[in-house]
Coordinates of N, CA and C in Angstrom, one line a residue:
P18 N 42.1 -94.7 -100.1 CA 41.4 -95.3 -101.3 C 40.2 -96.0 -100.8
E19 N 39.2 -96.1 -101.7 CA 38.0 -96.8 -101.3 C 38.2 -98.3 -101.3
W20 N 39.0 -98.8 -102.2 CA 39.3 -100.2 -102.3 C 40.8 -100.5 -102.3
T21 N 41.2 -101.5 -101.6 CA 42.5 -102.1 -101.7 C 42.4 -103.6 -101.6
A22 N 43.2 -104.3 -102.3 CA 43.2 -105.8 -102.2 C 44.6 -106.3 -102.5
S23 N 44.9 -107.4 -101.9 CA 46.2 -108.1 -102.1 C 45.9 -109.6 -102.2
A24 N 46.7 -110.2 -103.1 CA 46.6 -111.6 -103.2 C 48.0 -112.1 -103.6
G25 N 48.3 -113.3 -103.3 CA 49.6 -113.9 -103.6 C 49.5 -115.4 -103.9
V26 N 50.4 -115.9 -104.7 CA 50.5 -117.3 -105.0 C 52.0 -117.7 -104.9
G27 N 52.2 -118.9 -104.5 CA 53.6 -119.3 -104.4 C 53.7 -120.8 -104.8
V28 N 54.9 -121.2 -105.3 CA 55.2 -122.6 -105.6 C 56.5 -122.9 -105.0
E29 N 56.5 -124.0 -104.2 CA 57.7 -124.5 -103.6 C 58.0 -125.9 -104.0
Y30 N 59.2 -126.1 -104.3 CA 59.7 -127.5 -104.7 C 61.1 -127.7 -104.1
R31 N 61.1 -128.7 -103.2 CA 62.3 -129.0 -102.4 C 62.9 -127.7 -101.7
N32 N 64.0 -127.2 -102.1 CA 64.6 -126.1 -101.4 C 64.3 -124.7 -102.1
L33 N 63.5 -124.7 -103.2 CA 63.3 -123.5 -104.0 C 61.8 -123.1 -103.9
G34 N 61.6 -121.8 -103.8 CA 60.3 -121.2 -103.7 C 60.2 -120.0 -104.6
L35 N 59.1 -119.9 -105.3 CA 58.8 -118.7 -106.2 C 57.5 -118.2 -105.8
Y36 N 57.4 -116.8 -105.6 CA 56.2 -116.2 -105.1 C 55.8 -115.0 -105.9
L37 N 54.5 -114.8 -106.2 CA 54.0 -113.7 -107.0 C 52.9 -113.0 -106.1
D38 N 53.1 -111.7 -105.9 CA 52.1 -111.0 -105.1 C 51.5 -109.9 -106.0
A39 N 50.2 -109.6 -105.9 CA 49.5 -108.6 -106.6 C 48.8 -107.7 -105.6
T40 N 48.9 -106.4 -105.8 CA 48.2 -105.4 -104.9 C 47.4 -104.5 -105.8
Y41 N 46.1 -104.3 -105.5 CA 45.3 -103.3 -106.2 C 45.0 -102.2 -105.2
I42 N 45.1 -100.9 -105.8 CA 44.8 -99.7 -105.0 C 43.9 -98.9 -105.9
S43 N 42.7 -98.5 -105.4 CA 41.8 -97.7 -106.2 C 42.3 -96.2 -106.1
D44 N 41.7 -95.4 -107.0 CA 42.1 -94.0 -107.0 C 41.5 -93.4 -105.7
M45 N 41.9 -92.2 -105.4 CA 41.4 -91.5 -104.2 C 41.6 -90.0 -104.3
Y46 N 40.9 -89.3 -103.6 CA 41.0 -87.8 -103.6 C 42.3 -87.4 -102.9
G47 N 42.9 -86.4 -103.4 CA 44.1 -85.9 -102.8 C 43.9 -85.1 -101.5
T48 N 42.7 -84.5 -101.4 CA 42.5 -83.7 -100.2 C 41.1 -84.0 -99.6
A49 N 40.7 -83.4 -98.5 CA 39.4 -83.7 -97.9 C 38.3 -83.0 -98.7
L50 N 38.6 -82.2 -99.7 CA 37.6 -81.5 -100.5 C 36.8 -82.5 -101.4
N51 N 37.5 -83.7 -101.6 CA 36.9 -84.7 -102.4 C 36.4 -84.2 -103.8
T52 N 37.3 -83.6 -104.5 CA 37.0 -83.0 -105.8 C 38.1 -83.5 -106.8
S53 N 37.7 -83.7 -108.0 CA 38.6 -84.2 -109.1 C 39.3 -83.0 -109.7
S54 N 38.9 -81.8 -109.4 CA 39.5 -80.6 -110.0 C 40.9 -80.4 -109.4
R55 N 41.8 -79.9 -110.3 CA 43.2 -79.6 -109.8 C 43.4 -78.2 -109.5
R56 N 42.3 -77.6 -109.0 CA 42.4 -76.2 -108.6 C 42.0 -76.1 -107.1
D57 N 42.6 -75.1 -106.4 CA 42.3 -74.9 -105.0 C 40.9 -74.2 -104.9
I58 N 40.5 -73.9 -103.6 CA 39.2 -73.4 -103.4 C 39.1 -72.0 -104.0
E59 N 40.2 -71.3 -104.3 CA 40.1 -70.0 -104.9 C 40.2 -70.1 -106.4
G60 N 40.2 -71.3 -107.0 CA 40.3 -71.4 -108.4 C 41.6 -71.4 -109.1
N61 N 42.7 -71.4 -108.3 CA 44.1 -71.4 -108.8 C 44.6 -72.8 -109.0
P62 N 45.3 -73.0 -110.1 CA 45.9 -74.4 -110.4 C 46.8 -74.8 -109.2
D63 N 46.6 -76.0 -108.7 CA 47.3 -76.5 -107.6 C 47.5 -78.0 -107.7
A64 N 48.7 -78.5 -107.7 CA 48.9 -80.0 -107.9 C 48.5 -80.8 -106.7
R65 N 48.3 -80.1 -105.6 CA 47.8 -80.9 -104.4 C 46.4 -81.3 -104.5
Y66 N 45.6 -80.8 -105.4 CA 44.2 -81.1 -105.5 C 44.0 -82.1 -106.7
G67 N 42.9 -82.8 -106.7 CA 42.6 -83.8 -107.7 C 42.7 -85.2 -107.1
K68 N 42.8 -86.2 -108.0 CA 42.8 -87.6 -107.5 C 44.2 -88.2 -107.8
T69 N 44.4 -89.3 -107.0 CA 45.6 -90.1 -107.4 C 45.1 -91.2 -108.4
D70 N 46.0 -92.0 -108.8 CA 45.7 -93.0 -109.8 C 45.4 -94.4 -109.2
E71 N 44.6 -95.2 -109.9 CA 44.4 -96.6 -109.4 C 45.5 -97.4 -110.0
A72 N 45.9 -98.5 -109.4 CA 47.0 -99.3 -109.9 C 46.9 -100.7 -109.5
I73 N 47.6 -101.6 -110.2 CA 47.8 -102.9 -109.8 C 49.3 -103.1 -109.9
V74 N 49.9 -103.5 -108.8 CA 51.4 -103.7 -108.7 C 51.7 -105.1 -108.4
L75 N 52.6 -105.7 -109.2 CA 53.1 -107.1 -109.1 C 54.5 -107.1 -108.5
D76 N 54.7 -108.0 -107.5 CA 56.0 -108.2 -106.9 C 56.3 -109.7 -107.1
L77 N 57.6 -110.0 -107.4 CA 58.1 -111.4 -107.6 C 59.2 -111.7 -106.6
A78 N 59.2 -112.8 -106.0 CA 60.2 -113.2 -105.0 C 60.7 -114.6 -105.2
L79 N 61.9 -114.9 -104.9 CA 62.5 -116.2 -105.1 C 63.3 -116.5 -103.7
R80 N 63.1 -117.7 -103.3 CA 63.8 -118.1 -102.0 C 64.5 -119.5 -102.3
Y81 N 65.7 -119.6 -101.9 CA 66.4 -120.8 -101.9 C 66.9 -121.2 -100.5
R82 N 66.5 -122.3 -100.0 CA 66.9 -122.7 -98.7 C 68.2 -123.5 -98.8
V83 N 69.2 -122.9 -98.2 CA 70.6 -123.5 -98.2 C 70.6 -124.6 -97.1
T84 N 70.2 -124.2 -95.9 CA 70.1 -125.2 -94.8 C 68.8 -124.9 -94.1
D85 N 68.5 -125.6 -93.0 CA 67.3 -125.4 -92.3 C 67.2 -124.0 -91.7
S86 N 68.4 -123.4 -91.4 CA 68.4 -122.1 -90.8 C 68.8 -120.9 -91.7
L87 N 69.3 -121.2 -92.9 CA 69.8 -120.2 -93.8 C 69.1 -120.3 -95.2
S88 N 68.5 -119.1 -95.7 CA 67.9 -119.1 -97.0 C 68.4 -117.8 -97.7
L89 N 68.6 -118.0 -99.0 CA 68.9 -116.8 -99.9 C 67.6 -116.3 -100.5
V90 N 67.5 -115.0 -100.6 CA 66.2 -114.4 -101.1 C 66.6 -113.4 -102.1
A91 N 65.7 -113.2 -103.1 CA 65.9 -112.2 -104.2 C 64.5 -111.9 -104.7
G92 N 64.4 -110.7 -105.2 CA 63.1 -110.3 -105.8 C 63.1 -109.1 -106.6
I93 N 61.9 -108.8 -107.2 CA 61.7 -107.6 -108.0 C 60.4 -107.0 -107.5
S94 N 60.5 -105.8 -107.0 CA 59.3 -105.0 -106.6 C 58.8 -104.2 -107.8
N95 N 57.5 -104.2 -108.1 CA 56.9 -103.5 -109.2 C 57.4 -104.1 -110.5
V96 N 57.2 -105.4 -110.7 CA 57.8 -106.1 -111.9 C 57.5 -105.4 -113.2
T97 N 56.3 -104.9 -113.4 CA 55.9 -104.3 -114.7 C 56.4 -102.9 -114.9
G98 N 56.9 -102.3 -113.8 CA 57.3 -100.9 -113.9 C 56.2 -99.9 -113.9
E99 N 55.0 -100.3 -113.4 CA 53.8 -99.4 -113.4 C 54.2 -98.1 -112.7
E100 N 53.7 -97.0 -113.4 CA 53.9 -95.6 -112.9 C 52.6 -95.0 -112.6
Y101 N 52.4 -94.5 -111.4 CA 51.1 -93.9 -111.0 C 51.4 -92.9 -109.8
L102 N 50.4 -92.0 -109.6 CA 50.5 -91.1 -108.5 C 50.0 -91.8 -107.2
V103 N 50.8 -91.7 -106.2 CA 50.4 -92.3 -104.9 C 49.9 -91.2 -103.9
S104 N 50.2 -90.0 -104.1 CA 49.9 -88.9 -103.2 C 49.9 -87.6 -103.9
R105 N 49.2 -86.6 -103.3 CA 49.2 -85.2 -103.8 C 49.6 -84.3 -102.6
L106 N 49.6 -84.8 -101.4 CA 50.0 -84.0 -100.3 C 51.3 -84.5 -99.7
P107 N 52.2 -83.6 -99.1 CA 51.9 -82.2 -98.8 C 52.3 -81.3 -99.9
H108 N 53.2 -81.7 -100.9 CA 53.8 -80.7 -101.8 C 53.5 -81.0 -103.3
G109 N 52.3 -81.6 -103.6 CA 52.0 -81.9 -105.0 C 52.1 -83.4 -105.3
A110 N 51.9 -83.7 -106.6 CA 51.9 -85.1 -107.0 C 53.2 -85.8 -106.8
R111 N 53.1 -87.1 -106.3 CA 54.3 -87.9 -106.1 C 54.0 -89.3 -106.7
G112 N 55.0 -89.8 -107.3 CA 54.9 -91.1 -108.0 C 55.3 -92.2 -107.0
N113 N 55.0 -93.4 -107.5 CA 55.2 -94.7 -106.7 C 56.7 -95.1 -106.8
Q114 N 57.0 -96.1 -106.1 CA 58.3 -96.7 -106.2 C 58.5 -97.3 -107.6
P115 N 59.6 -97.0 -108.2 CA 59.9 -97.7 -109.6 C 60.2 -99.1 -109.4
R116 N 60.4 -99.8 -110.5 CA 60.8 -101.2 -110.4 C 62.2 -101.2 -109.7
S117 N 62.3 -102.1 -108.7 CA 63.5 -102.2 -107.9 C 63.8 -103.7 -107.6
Y118 N 65.1 -103.9 -107.4 CA 65.5 -105.3 -107.2 C 66.2 -105.4 -105.8
Y119 N 66.0 -106.6 -105.2 CA 66.7 -106.7 -103.9 C 67.2 -108.2 -103.8
G120 N 68.1 -108.3 -102.8 CA 68.6 -109.7 -102.5 C 69.2 -109.7 -101.1
G121 N 69.3 -110.9 -100.6 CA 69.8 -111.0 -99.2 C 69.7 -112.4 -98.7
F122 N 69.7 -112.5 -97.4 CA 69.6 -113.8 -96.8 C 68.7 -113.7 -95.6
E123 N 68.1 -114.8 -95.2 CA 67.4 -115.0 -93.9 C 68.1 -116.0 -93.1
F124 N 68.2 -115.7 -91.8 CA 68.8 -116.6 -90.9 C 67.8 -116.9 -89.8
R125 N 67.4 -118.1 -89.6 CA 66.5 -118.5 -88.5 C 67.3 -119.2 -87.4
F126 N 66.9 -118.8 -86.1 CA 67.6 -119.5 -85.0 C 66.6 -119.7 -83.9

């Protein structure tokens, strides 16, 4: 892509932290031909050609510090459920990661 940017903001109070990250990705050509056409060089329809989509993806994370060495973490990736094309190669258009949830712990030693 020609442009990518990321920014994040977080708020922490005592043992609790809440974080929001945003990532912008501009559209880009699917092949080195740099054409918006979805046809190959012979004029045949081909999903590998054309452009991907631009997108803004938001991620949310929560952290709770249980002790100085143990924290519980949870989050949502792609909070808004944004759907866009991330690639056209090698086998045609492919979408991004859907909204997903995660949880776990961090241990520092």
